[in-house]
Amino acid sequence: MKLILLGAPGAGKGTQSANISEKYGIPAIATGDILRAAIKDGTELGKAAKSYIDAGKLVPDEVVIGIIKEKLSSESCKNGFILDGFPRSIPQAEALDAMGVKMDCVLSLEVPDEKIIERMSGRRVCRCGASYHVVYLPPKQDGICDKCGQALYIRDDDAEATVRKRLDTFHTQTEPLKTFYAQKGILVTVEGQEEVADTTAAVLGALAAVKCD
């Protein structure tokens, strides 16, 4: 199975990607992980990416896509893979097509914006690594870590204003991919549920129903 996972930041793609990977025995590939590995391995594309990063610039699409194609042609991906976080735009999807990477399924995980904002802005973390949520996993004492007693804080990425900005970017740049892949007849949508296990069941059921495996 060759699968793309679509969904807004905070929709739960990482969790579902790991679950699908375990179920089907195929690697889950995140763009950031591929970039870091290519840079660490010192490949030509990795060196190109590093030059942009070192200069404080965004890595161009053609370099990112080249690195992804390099990864997808590796032995670990011969039986399929899951792309999480790529493509992020129509041009990236078109470039993926142009390189001859044919996907079997594109699964869109649907979660309302307000639910995502509640999920992400409610997160509280501790410098010891513990993580909480004001609604779903509150600490025993408000604002204090159960494990080490330090004060909890909100990560910059989880601040409501930041979350809303990231959602706006998703709706503008990435959401049009749903139409792009629907026209190819390979889009599957799944409504995110309150419980992770219920979402996982819906995701695996949807993939089985459309014979993505």
Coordinates of N, CA and C in Angstrom, one line a residue:
M1 N 0.8 -1.2 0.0 CA 0.0 0.0 0.0 C 0.9 1.3 0.0
K2 N 0.6 2.2 -0.9 CA 1.2 3.5 -0.9 C 0.2 4.5 -0.6
L3 N 0.4 5.1 0.6 CA -0.7 6.0 1.1 C -0.2 7.3 1.5
I4 N -1.0 8.4 1.2 CA -0.7 9.7 1.7 C -1.8 10.0 2.8
L5 N -1.3 10.5 3.9 CA -2.2 11.0 5.0 C -2.3 12.5 5.0
L6 N -3.6 12.9 4.8 CA -3.9 14.4 4.8 C -4.6 14.7 6.1
G7 N -4.5 15.9 6.6 CA -5.2 16.4 7.8 C -4.5 17.6 8.3
A8 N -5.3 18.4 9.0 CA -4.8 19.6 9.6 C -3.8 19.3 10.7
P9 N -3.0 20.3 11.1 CA -2.1 20.1 12.2 C -3.0 19.9 13.5
G10 N -2.6 18.8 14.2 CA -3.4 18.5 15.4 C -4.5 17.5 15.2
A11 N -4.7 17.1 13.9 CA -5.8 16.1 13.6 C -5.5 14.7 14.0
G12 N -4.2 14.4 14.3 CA -3.9 13.1 14.8 C -3.2 12.2 13.7
K13 N -2.6 12.9 12.7 CA -2.0 12.1 11.6 C -0.9 11.2 12.1
G14 N 0.0 11.8 13.0 CA 1.1 11.0 13.5 C 0.7 9.7 14.2
T15 N -0.3 9.8 15.0 CA -0.8 8.6 15.7 C -1.3 7.6 14.8
Q16 N -2.2 8.1 13.8 CA -2.7 7.1 12.8 C -1.7 6.5 11.9
S17 N -0.7 7.4 11.5 CA 0.4 6.9 10.7 C 1.1 5.7 11.4
A18 N 1.4 5.9 12.7 CA 2.0 4.8 13.4 C 1.2 3.6 13.5
N19 N -0.1 3.7 13.7 CA -1.0 2.6 13.8 C -1.1 1.8 12.4
I20 N -1.2 2.6 11.3 CA -1.3 2.0 10.0 C 0.0 1.3 9.7
S21 N 1.1 1.9 10.1 CA 2.4 1.3 9.8 C 2.6 -0.1 10.5
E22 N 2.1 -0.1 11.8 CA 2.1 -1.4 12.5 C 1.2 -2.4 11.9
K23 N 0.0 -2.0 11.5 CA -1.0 -2.9 11.0 C -0.5 -3.6 9.7
Y24 N 0.1 -2.7 8.8 CA 0.4 -3.2 7.4 C 1.9 -3.5 7.2
G25 N 2.7 -3.2 8.3 CA 4.1 -3.5 8.2 C 4.9 -2.7 7.1
I26 N 4.4 -1.4 6.9 CA 5.1 -0.5 6.0 C 5.6 0.7 6.7
P27 N 6.7 1.3 6.3 CA 7.2 2.5 7.0 C 6.4 3.7 6.9
A28 N 6.3 4.5 8.0 CA 5.7 5.8 8.0 C 6.8 6.8 7.8
I29 N 6.6 7.7 6.8 CA 7.6 8.6 6.4 C 7.2 10.0 6.6
A30 N 7.9 10.8 7.4 CA 7.6 12.2 7.6 C 8.7 13.0 6.9
T31 N 8.3 14.1 6.2 CA 9.2 14.8 5.4 C 10.4 15.3 6.2
G32 N 10.2 15.8 7.4 CA 11.3 16.3 8.3 C 12.3 15.2 8.6
D33 N 11.8 14.0 8.8 CA 12.7 12.8 9.1 C 13.5 12.5 7.9
I34 N 12.9 12.5 6.7 CA 13.7 12.2 5.5 C 14.8 13.3 5.3
L35 N 14.5 14.5 5.5 CA 15.5 15.6 5.3 C 16.6 15.4 6.2
R36 N 16.3 15.1 7.5 CA 17.4 15.0 8.5 C 18.3 13.8 8.2
A37 N 17.6 12.7 7.7 CA 18.4 11.5 7.4 C 19.3 11.7 6.2
A38 N 18.8 12.4 5.2 CA 19.6 12.7 4.0 C 20.8 13.6 4.3
I39 N 20.5 14.5 5.2 CA 21.6 15.4 5.6 C 22.7 14.7 6.4
K40 N 22.2 13.8 7.3 CA 23.1 13.0 8.1 C 23.9 12.0 7.3
D41 N 23.3 11.4 6.2 CA 24.0 10.5 5.4 C 24.9 11.1 4.4
G42 N 24.7 12.5 4.2 CA 25.6 13.2 3.3 C 25.3 12.9 1.8
T43 N 24.1 12.6 1.5 CA 23.8 12.4 0.1 C 23.9 13.7 -0.7
E44 N 23.9 13.7 -2.0 CA 24.0 14.9 -2.8 C 22.8 15.8 -2.5
L45 N 21.6 15.2 -2.5 CA 20.4 16.0 -2.2 C 20.4 16.5 -0.7
G46 N 21.0 15.7 0.2 CA 21.1 16.1 1.6 C 22.0 17.3 1.7
K47 N 23.1 17.3 1.0 CA 24.0 18.4 1.0 C 23.3 19.7 0.5
A48 N 22.5 19.5 -0.6 CA 21.8 20.6 -1.2 C 20.8 21.2 -0.2
A49 N 20.1 20.3 0.5 CA 19.1 20.7 1.5 C 19.8 21.5 2.6
K50 N 20.9 20.9 3.1 CA 21.7 21.6 4.2 C 22.1 23.0 3.8
S51 N 22.5 23.2 2.6 CA 23.0 24.5 2.2 C 21.9 25.5 2.3
Y52 N 20.6 25.1 2.0 CA 19.5 26.1 2.2 C 19.2 26.3 3.7
I53 N 19.2 25.2 4.4 CA 18.9 25.3 5.9 C 19.9 26.2 6.6
D54 N 21.2 26.0 6.2 CA 22.3 26.7 6.9 C 22.2 28.2 6.5
A55 N 21.6 28.5 5.4 CA 21.4 29.9 5.0 C 20.1 30.5 5.5
G56 N 19.4 29.7 6.3 CA 18.1 30.2 6.8 C 17.0 30.3 5.8
K57 N 17.1 29.5 4.8 CA 16.1 29.5 3.7 C 15.3 28.2 3.7
L58 N 14.1 28.3 3.1 CA 13.2 27.1 3.0 C 13.9 26.2 1.9
V59 N 13.8 24.9 2.1 CA 14.3 24.0 1.1 C 13.3 23.9 -0.1
P60 N 13.8 24.2 -1.3 CA 12.9 24.2 -2.4 C 12.2 22.9 -2.7
D61 N 11.0 23.0 -3.3 CA 10.2 21.8 -3.5 C 11.0 20.7 -4.3
E62 N 11.8 21.2 -5.3 CA 12.4 20.1 -6.1 C 13.5 19.3 -5.3
V63 N 14.1 20.0 -4.3 CA 15.1 19.3 -3.5 C 14.3 18.3 -2.6
V64 N 13.3 18.8 -2.0 CA 12.5 17.9 -1.0 C 11.9 16.7 -1.8
I65 N 11.4 17.0 -3.0 CA 10.8 15.9 -3.8 C 11.9 14.9 -4.2
G66 N 13.0 15.4 -4.5 CA 14.1 14.5 -4.9 C 14.6 13.6 -3.8
I67 N 14.6 14.2 -2.6 CA 15.0 13.4 -1.4 C 13.9 12.4 -1.1
I68 N 12.6 12.7 -1.3 CA 11.5 11.8 -1.0 C 11.6 10.7 -2.0
K69 N 11.8 11.0 -3.3 CA 11.9 10.0 -4.3 C 13.1 9.0 -4.0
E70 N 14.2 9.6 -3.6 CA 15.4 8.8 -3.2 C 15.0 7.8 -2.1
K71 N 14.2 8.3 -1.1 CA 13.8 7.4 0.0 C 12.8 6.4 -0.4
L72 N 11.9 6.8 -1.3 CA 10.8 5.8 -1.7 C 11.4 4.7 -2.6
S73 N 12.6 4.9 -3.2 CA 13.2 3.9 -4.0 C 14.0 2.9 -3.2
S74 N 14.1 3.2 -1.9 CA 15.0 2.3 -1.0 C 14.3 1.0 -0.8
E75 N 15.1 0.1 -0.3 CA 14.6 -1.3 0.0 C 13.5 -1.3 1.0
S76 N 13.6 -0.4 2.0 CA 12.6 -0.4 3.1 C 11.2 0.0 2.6
C77 N 11.1 0.6 1.4 CA 9.8 1.0 0.9 C 9.2 0.2 -0.2
K78 N 9.9 -1.0 -0.4 CA 9.5 -1.8 -1.6 C 8.1 -2.4 -1.5
N79 N 7.6 -2.6 -0.3 CA 6.3 -3.1 -0.1 C 5.2 -2.1 0.2
G80 N 5.6 -0.8 0.1 CA 4.7 0.3 0.4 C 5.2 1.2 1.4
F81 N 4.4 2.3 1.7 CA 4.8 3.3 2.6 C 3.7 4.3 2.9
I82 N 3.8 5.1 3.9 CA 2.9 6.1 4.3 C 3.6 7.4 4.3
L83 N 3.1 8.4 3.5 CA 3.6 9.7 3.5 C 2.8 10.6 4.4
D84 N 3.5 11.1 5.5 CA 2.8 12.0 6.5 C 3.5 13.4 6.4
G85 N 2.7 14.4 5.9 CA 3.2 15.7 5.8 C 3.7 16.1 4.4
F86 N 3.5 15.3 3.5 CA 3.9 15.5 2.1 C 2.9 14.7 1.2
P87 N 2.5 15.3 0.1 CA 2.6 16.7 -0.3 C 1.8 17.7 0.5
R88 N 2.3 19.0 0.5 CA 1.5 20.0 1.3 C 0.8 21.0 0.3
S89 N 1.0 20.8 -1.0 CA 0.4 21.8 -1.9 C 0.2 21.1 -3.3
I90 N -0.6 21.7 -4.1 CA -0.9 21.1 -5.4 C 0.4 21.0 -6.2
P91 N 1.3 22.0 -6.3 CA 2.6 21.9 -7.0 C 3.4 20.7 -6.6
Q92 N 3.4 20.4 -5.2 CA 4.2 19.3 -4.7 C 3.5 18.0 -5.2
A93 N 2.2 17.9 -5.2 CA 1.5 16.7 -5.7 C 1.8 16.5 -7.1
E94 N 1.7 17.5 -7.9 CA 2.0 17.4 -9.4 C 3.4 17.0 -9.6
A95 N 4.4 17.5 -8.8 CA 5.8 17.0 -9.0 C 5.9 15.6 -8.6
L96 N 5.2 15.1 -7.6 CA 5.2 13.7 -7.2 C 4.7 12.8 -8.4
D97 N 3.6 13.3 -9.0 CA 3.1 12.6 -10.2 C 4.1 12.5 -11.3
A98 N 4.7 13.7 -11.5 CA 5.7 13.8 -12.7 C 6.9 12.9 -12.5
M99 N 7.2 12.5 -11.2 CA 8.3 11.6 -11.0 C 7.9 10.2 -11.0
G100 N 6.6 9.9 -11.3 CA 6.2 8.6 -11.5 C 5.8 7.8 -10.2
V101 N 5.7 8.6 -9.1 CA 5.3 8.0 -7.9 C 3.7 7.8 -7.8
K102 N 3.3 6.6 -8.0 CA 1.8 6.4 -8.1 C 1.3 5.9 -6.7
M103 N 0.3 6.7 -6.2 CA -0.2 6.4 -4.9 C -1.5 5.5 -5.0
D104 N -1.7 4.7 -4.0 CA -2.9 3.8 -4.0 C -4.1 4.5 -3.4
C105 N -3.8 5.2 -2.3 CA -4.9 5.9 -1.5 C -4.4 7.2 -0.9
V106 N -5.3 8.1 -0.7 CA -5.1 9.3 0.0 C -6.2 9.4 1.0
L107 N -5.8 9.3 2.3 CA -6.7 9.3 3.4 C -6.7 10.7 4.1
S108 N -7.9 11.3 4.1 CA -8.0 12.7 4.8 C -8.7 12.5 6.1
L109 N -8.0 12.9 7.2 CA -8.5 12.8 8.5 C -9.2 14.1 8.9
E110 N -10.5 14.1 9.0 CA -11.3 15.3 9.2 C -11.6 15.6 10.6
V111 N -11.2 16.7 11.1 CA -11.4 17.1 12.5 C -11.8 18.6 12.4
P112 N -12.9 19.1 13.0 CA -13.3 20.5 13.0 C -12.2 21.4 13.6
D113 N -12.1 22.6 13.0 CA -11.0 23.5 13.5 C -11.2 23.8 15.0
E114 N -12.4 24.0 15.5 CA -12.6 24.3 16.9 C -12.1 23.2 17.8
K115 N -12.3 22.0 17.3 CA -11.9 20.8 18.1 C -10.3 20.7 18.2
I116 N -9.7 21.0 17.0 CA -8.3 21.1 17.0 C -7.7 22.1 17.9
I117 N -8.3 23.3 17.9 CA -7.9 24.4 18.7 C -8.0 24.0 20.2
E118 N -9.1 23.3 20.5 CA -9.3 22.9 21.9 C -8.2 21.9 22.3
R119 N -7.9 20.9 21.4 CA -6.9 19.9 21.6 C -5.6 20.5 21.9
M120 N -5.2 21.4 20.9 CA -3.8 21.9 20.9 C -3.6 23.0 22.0
S121 N -4.5 23.9 22.1 CA -4.3 25.0 23.0 C -4.5 24.6 24.5
G122 N -5.1 23.4 24.6 CA -5.2 22.8 26.0 C -4.1 22.0 26.5
R123 N -3.1 21.8 25.6 CA -1.9 21.0 26.0 C -1.1 21.8 27.0
R124 N -0.5 21.1 28.0 CA 0.4 21.7 28.9 C 1.6 20.7 29.0
V125 N 2.8 21.2 29.0 CA 4.0 20.3 29.0 C 4.9 20.8 30.2
C126 N 5.8 19.8 30.5 CA 6.8 20.1 31.6 C 8.2 19.9 31.0
R127 N 9.1 20.5 31.6 CA 10.5 20.4 31.1 C 11.1 19.0 31.3
C128 N 10.4 18.3 32.2 CA 10.9 16.9 32.4 C 10.4 15.9 31.3
G129 N 9.5 16.4 30.4 CA 9.0 15.6 29.3 C 7.6 15.2 29.4
A130 N 7.0 15.4 30.6 CA 5.6 14.9 30.8 C 4.7 15.9 30.1
S131 N 3.5 15.3 29.6 CA 2.6 16.1 28.8 C 1.2 15.9 29.4
Y132 N 0.4 17.0 29.4 CA -1.0 17.0 30.0 C -1.9 17.7 29.1
H133 N -3.2 17.7 29.4 CA -4.2 18.4 28.7 C -5.2 18.9 29.8
V134 N -5.6 20.2 29.7 CA -6.5 20.7 30.7 C -7.9 20.0 30.7
V135 N -8.3 19.4 29.6 CA -9.6 18.7 29.6 C -9.4 17.2 29.6
Y136 N -8.5 16.7 28.8 CA -8.4 15.2 28.6 C -7.5 14.5 29.5
L137 N -6.4 15.2 30.0 CA -5.5 14.6 30.9 C -4.9 15.7 31.9
P138 N -5.8 16.2 32.7 CA -5.3 17.3 33.6 C -4.4 16.7 34.7
P139 N -3.4 17.6 35.1 CA -2.6 17.2 36.3 C -3.4 17.2 37.6
K140 N -2.9 16.5 38.6 CA -3.6 16.5 39.9 C -3.8 17.9 40.5
Q141 N -2.7 18.7 40.3 CA -2.7 20.0 40.8 C -2.6 21.0 39.6
D142 N -3.5 21.9 39.5 CA -3.6 22.8 38.3 C -2.2 23.5 38.1
G143 N -1.7 23.3 36.9 CA -0.5 23.9 36.5 C 0.8 23.3 37.0
I144 N 0.7 22.2 37.7 CA 1.9 21.6 38.3 C 2.1 20.2 37.8
C145 N 3.3 19.8 37.4 CA 3.6 18.5 36.9 C 3.4 17.4 38.1
D146 N 2.7 16.3 37.8 CA 2.5 15.3 38.7 C 3.9 14.6 39.0
K147 N 4.8 14.5 38.0 CA 6.0 13.7 38.2 C 7.1 14.4 38.9
C148 N 7.3 15.7 38.6 CA 8.5 16.4 39.2 C 8.1 17.7 40.0
G149 N 6.8 18.1 39.9 CA 6.4 19.3 40.7 C 6.8 20.6 40.1
Q150 N 7.3 20.6 38.9 CA 7.6 21.9 38.2 C 6.4 22.5 37.6
A151 N 6.5 23.8 37.3 CA 5.3 24.5 36.6 C 5.2 24.0 35.2
L152 N 4.0 23.8 34.8 CA 3.7 23.4 33.4 C 3.6 24.7 32.5
Y153 N 3.9 24.5 31.2 CA 3.8 25.7 30.3 C 3.2 25.3 29.0
I154 N 2.8 26.3 28.2 CA 2.2 26.1 26.9 C 3.3 26.3 25.8
R155 N 3.5 25.3 25.0 CA 4.5 25.5 23.9 C 4.1 26.5 22.9
D156 N 5.0 27.2 22.3 CA 4.7 28.3 21.4 C 3.8 27.8 20.3
D157 N 4.0 26.6 19.8 CA 3.3 26.0 18.7 C 1.8 25.7 19.1
D158 N 1.6 25.6 20.4 CA 0.2 25.3 20.9 C -0.6 26.5 21.3
A159 N 0.0 27.7 21.2 CA -0.7 28.9 21.6 C -1.9 29.1 20.6
E160 N -3.0 29.5 21.0 CA -4.2 29.5 20.2 C -4.0 30.4 18.9
A161 N -3.3 31.5 19.0 CA -3.1 32.4 17.8 C -2.2 31.6 16.8
T162 N -1.2 30.9 17.3 CA -0.4 30.1 16.4 C -1.1 29.0 15.7
V163 N -2.0 28.3 16.5 CA -2.8 27.2 16.0 C -3.7 27.7 14.9
R164 N -4.3 28.8 15.1 CA -5.3 29.4 14.1 C -4.5 29.8 12.8
K165 N -3.3 30.3 13.0 CA -2.5 30.6 11.8 C -2.1 29.4 11.0
R166 N -1.7 28.3 11.7 CA -1.4 27.1 11.1 C -2.6 26.5 10.3
L167 N -3.7 26.6 10.9 CA -5.0 26.1 10.3 C -5.3 26.9 9.0
D168 N -5.1 28.2 9.1 CA -5.3 29.0 7.9 C -4.4 28.6 6.8
T169 N -3.2 28.4 7.1 CA -2.2 27.9 6.1 C -2.6 26.6 5.5
F170 N -3.1 25.7 6.4 CA -3.5 24.3 5.9 C -4.7 24.5 4.9
H171 N -5.7 25.3 5.3 CA -6.9 25.5 4.5 C -6.5 26.1 3.1
T172 N -5.6 27.0 3.1 CA -5.2 27.7 1.9 C -4.4 26.8 1.0
Q173 N -3.3 26.2 1.5 CA -2.3 25.5 0.7 C -2.6 24.0 0.6
T174 N -3.0 23.4 1.6 CA -3.0 21.9 1.6 C -4.4 21.3 1.3
E175 N -5.5 22.0 1.8 CA -6.8 21.4 1.7 C -7.2 21.2 0.2
P176 N -6.8 22.1 -0.7 CA -7.1 21.8 -2.1 C -6.7 20.5 -2.7
L177 N -5.7 19.8 -1.9 CA -5.3 18.5 -2.4 C -6.5 17.5 -2.3
K178 N -7.4 17.7 -1.5 CA -8.6 16.8 -1.4 C -9.3 16.7 -2.7
T179 N -9.5 17.9 -3.3 CA -10.2 17.9 -4.6 C -9.3 17.3 -5.7
F180 N -8.0 17.6 -5.6 CA -7.0 17.1 -6.6 C -7.0 15.5 -6.6
Y181 N -7.0 14.9 -5.4 CA -7.0 13.5 -5.3 C -8.4 12.8 -5.5
A182 N -9.4 13.6 -5.1 CA -10.8 13.1 -5.4 C -11.0 12.9 -6.9
Q183 N -10.5 13.8 -7.7 CA -10.6 13.7 -9.1 C -9.9 12.5 -9.7
K184 N -8.9 12.0 -9.0 CA -8.2 10.8 -9.4 C -8.9 9.5 -8.9
G185 N -9.9 9.7 -8.0 CA -10.6 8.6 -7.5 C -10.0 7.8 -6.4
I186 N -9.0 8.5 -5.7 CA -8.3 7.7 -4.7 C -8.4 8.4 -3.3
L187 N -9.3 9.4 -3.2 CA -9.5 10.0 -1.9 C -10.4 9.3 -1.0
V188 N -10.1 9.1 0.3 CA -10.9 8.5 1.3 C -10.9 9.4 2.5
T189 N -12.1 9.7 3.0 CA -12.2 10.6 4.2 C -12.7 9.9 5.4
V190 N -12.1 10.2 6.5 CA -12.5 9.6 7.8 C -12.7 10.7 8.8
E191 N -13.8 10.7 9.5 CA -14.1 11.6 10.6 C -13.4 11.2 11.9
G192 N -12.5 12.2 12.4 CA -11.8 11.9 13.6 C -12.8 11.8 14.8
Q193 N -12.6 10.8 15.6 CA -13.5 10.5 16.7 C -12.9 11.1 18.0
E194 N -13.8 11.1 19.1 CA -13.3 11.6 20.4 C -12.2 10.7 21.0
E195 N -12.4 9.4 20.8 CA -11.4 8.4 21.3 C -10.4 8.0 20.2
V196 N -9.1 8.0 20.5 CA -8.2 7.6 19.5 C -8.4 6.2 18.9
A197 N -8.8 5.3 19.8 CA -9.1 3.9 19.3 C -10.2 3.8 18.3
D198 N -11.2 4.7 18.5 CA -12.3 4.7 17.6 C -11.9 5.3 16.2
T199 N -11.0 6.3 16.2 CA -10.5 6.9 15.0 C -9.7 5.8 14.3
T200 N -8.9 5.1 15.0 CA -8.0 4.0 14.4 C -8.9 3.0 13.8
A201 N -10.0 2.6 14.4 CA -10.9 1.6 13.9 C -11.5 2.1 12.6
A202 N -11.9 3.3 12.6 CA -12.5 3.9 11.4 C -11.5 4.0 10.2
V203 N -10.3 4.4 10.5 CA -9.2 4.5 9.5 C -8.9 3.2 8.9
L204 N -8.7 2.1 9.7 CA -8.4 0.8 9.2 C -9.5 0.2 8.5
G205 N -10.8 0.5 8.9 CA -12.0 0.0 8.2 C -12.1 0.6 6.9
A206 N -11.8 1.9 6.8 CA -11.9 2.7 5.5 C -10.9 2.1 4.5
L207 N -9.7 1.9 5.0 CA -8.6 1.4 4.1 C -9.0 0.0 3.6
A208 N -9.5 -0.8 4.5 CA -9.9 -2.2 4.0 C -11.0 -2.2 3.0
A209 N -12.0 -1.2 3.3 CA -13.2 -1.1 2.4 C -12.9 -0.8 1.0
V210 N -11.8 0.1 0.8 CA -11.5 0.5 -0.5 C -10.3 -0.3 -1.1
K211 N -10.0 -1.4 -0.4 CA -9.0 -2.4 -0.8 C -7.7 -1.7 -1.1
C212 N -7.3 -0.7 -0.2 CA -6.0 -0.1 -0.4 C -4.8 -1.1 -0.1
D213 N -5.2 -2.2 0.5 CA -4.1 -3.1 0.8 C -4.0 -4.2 -0.3

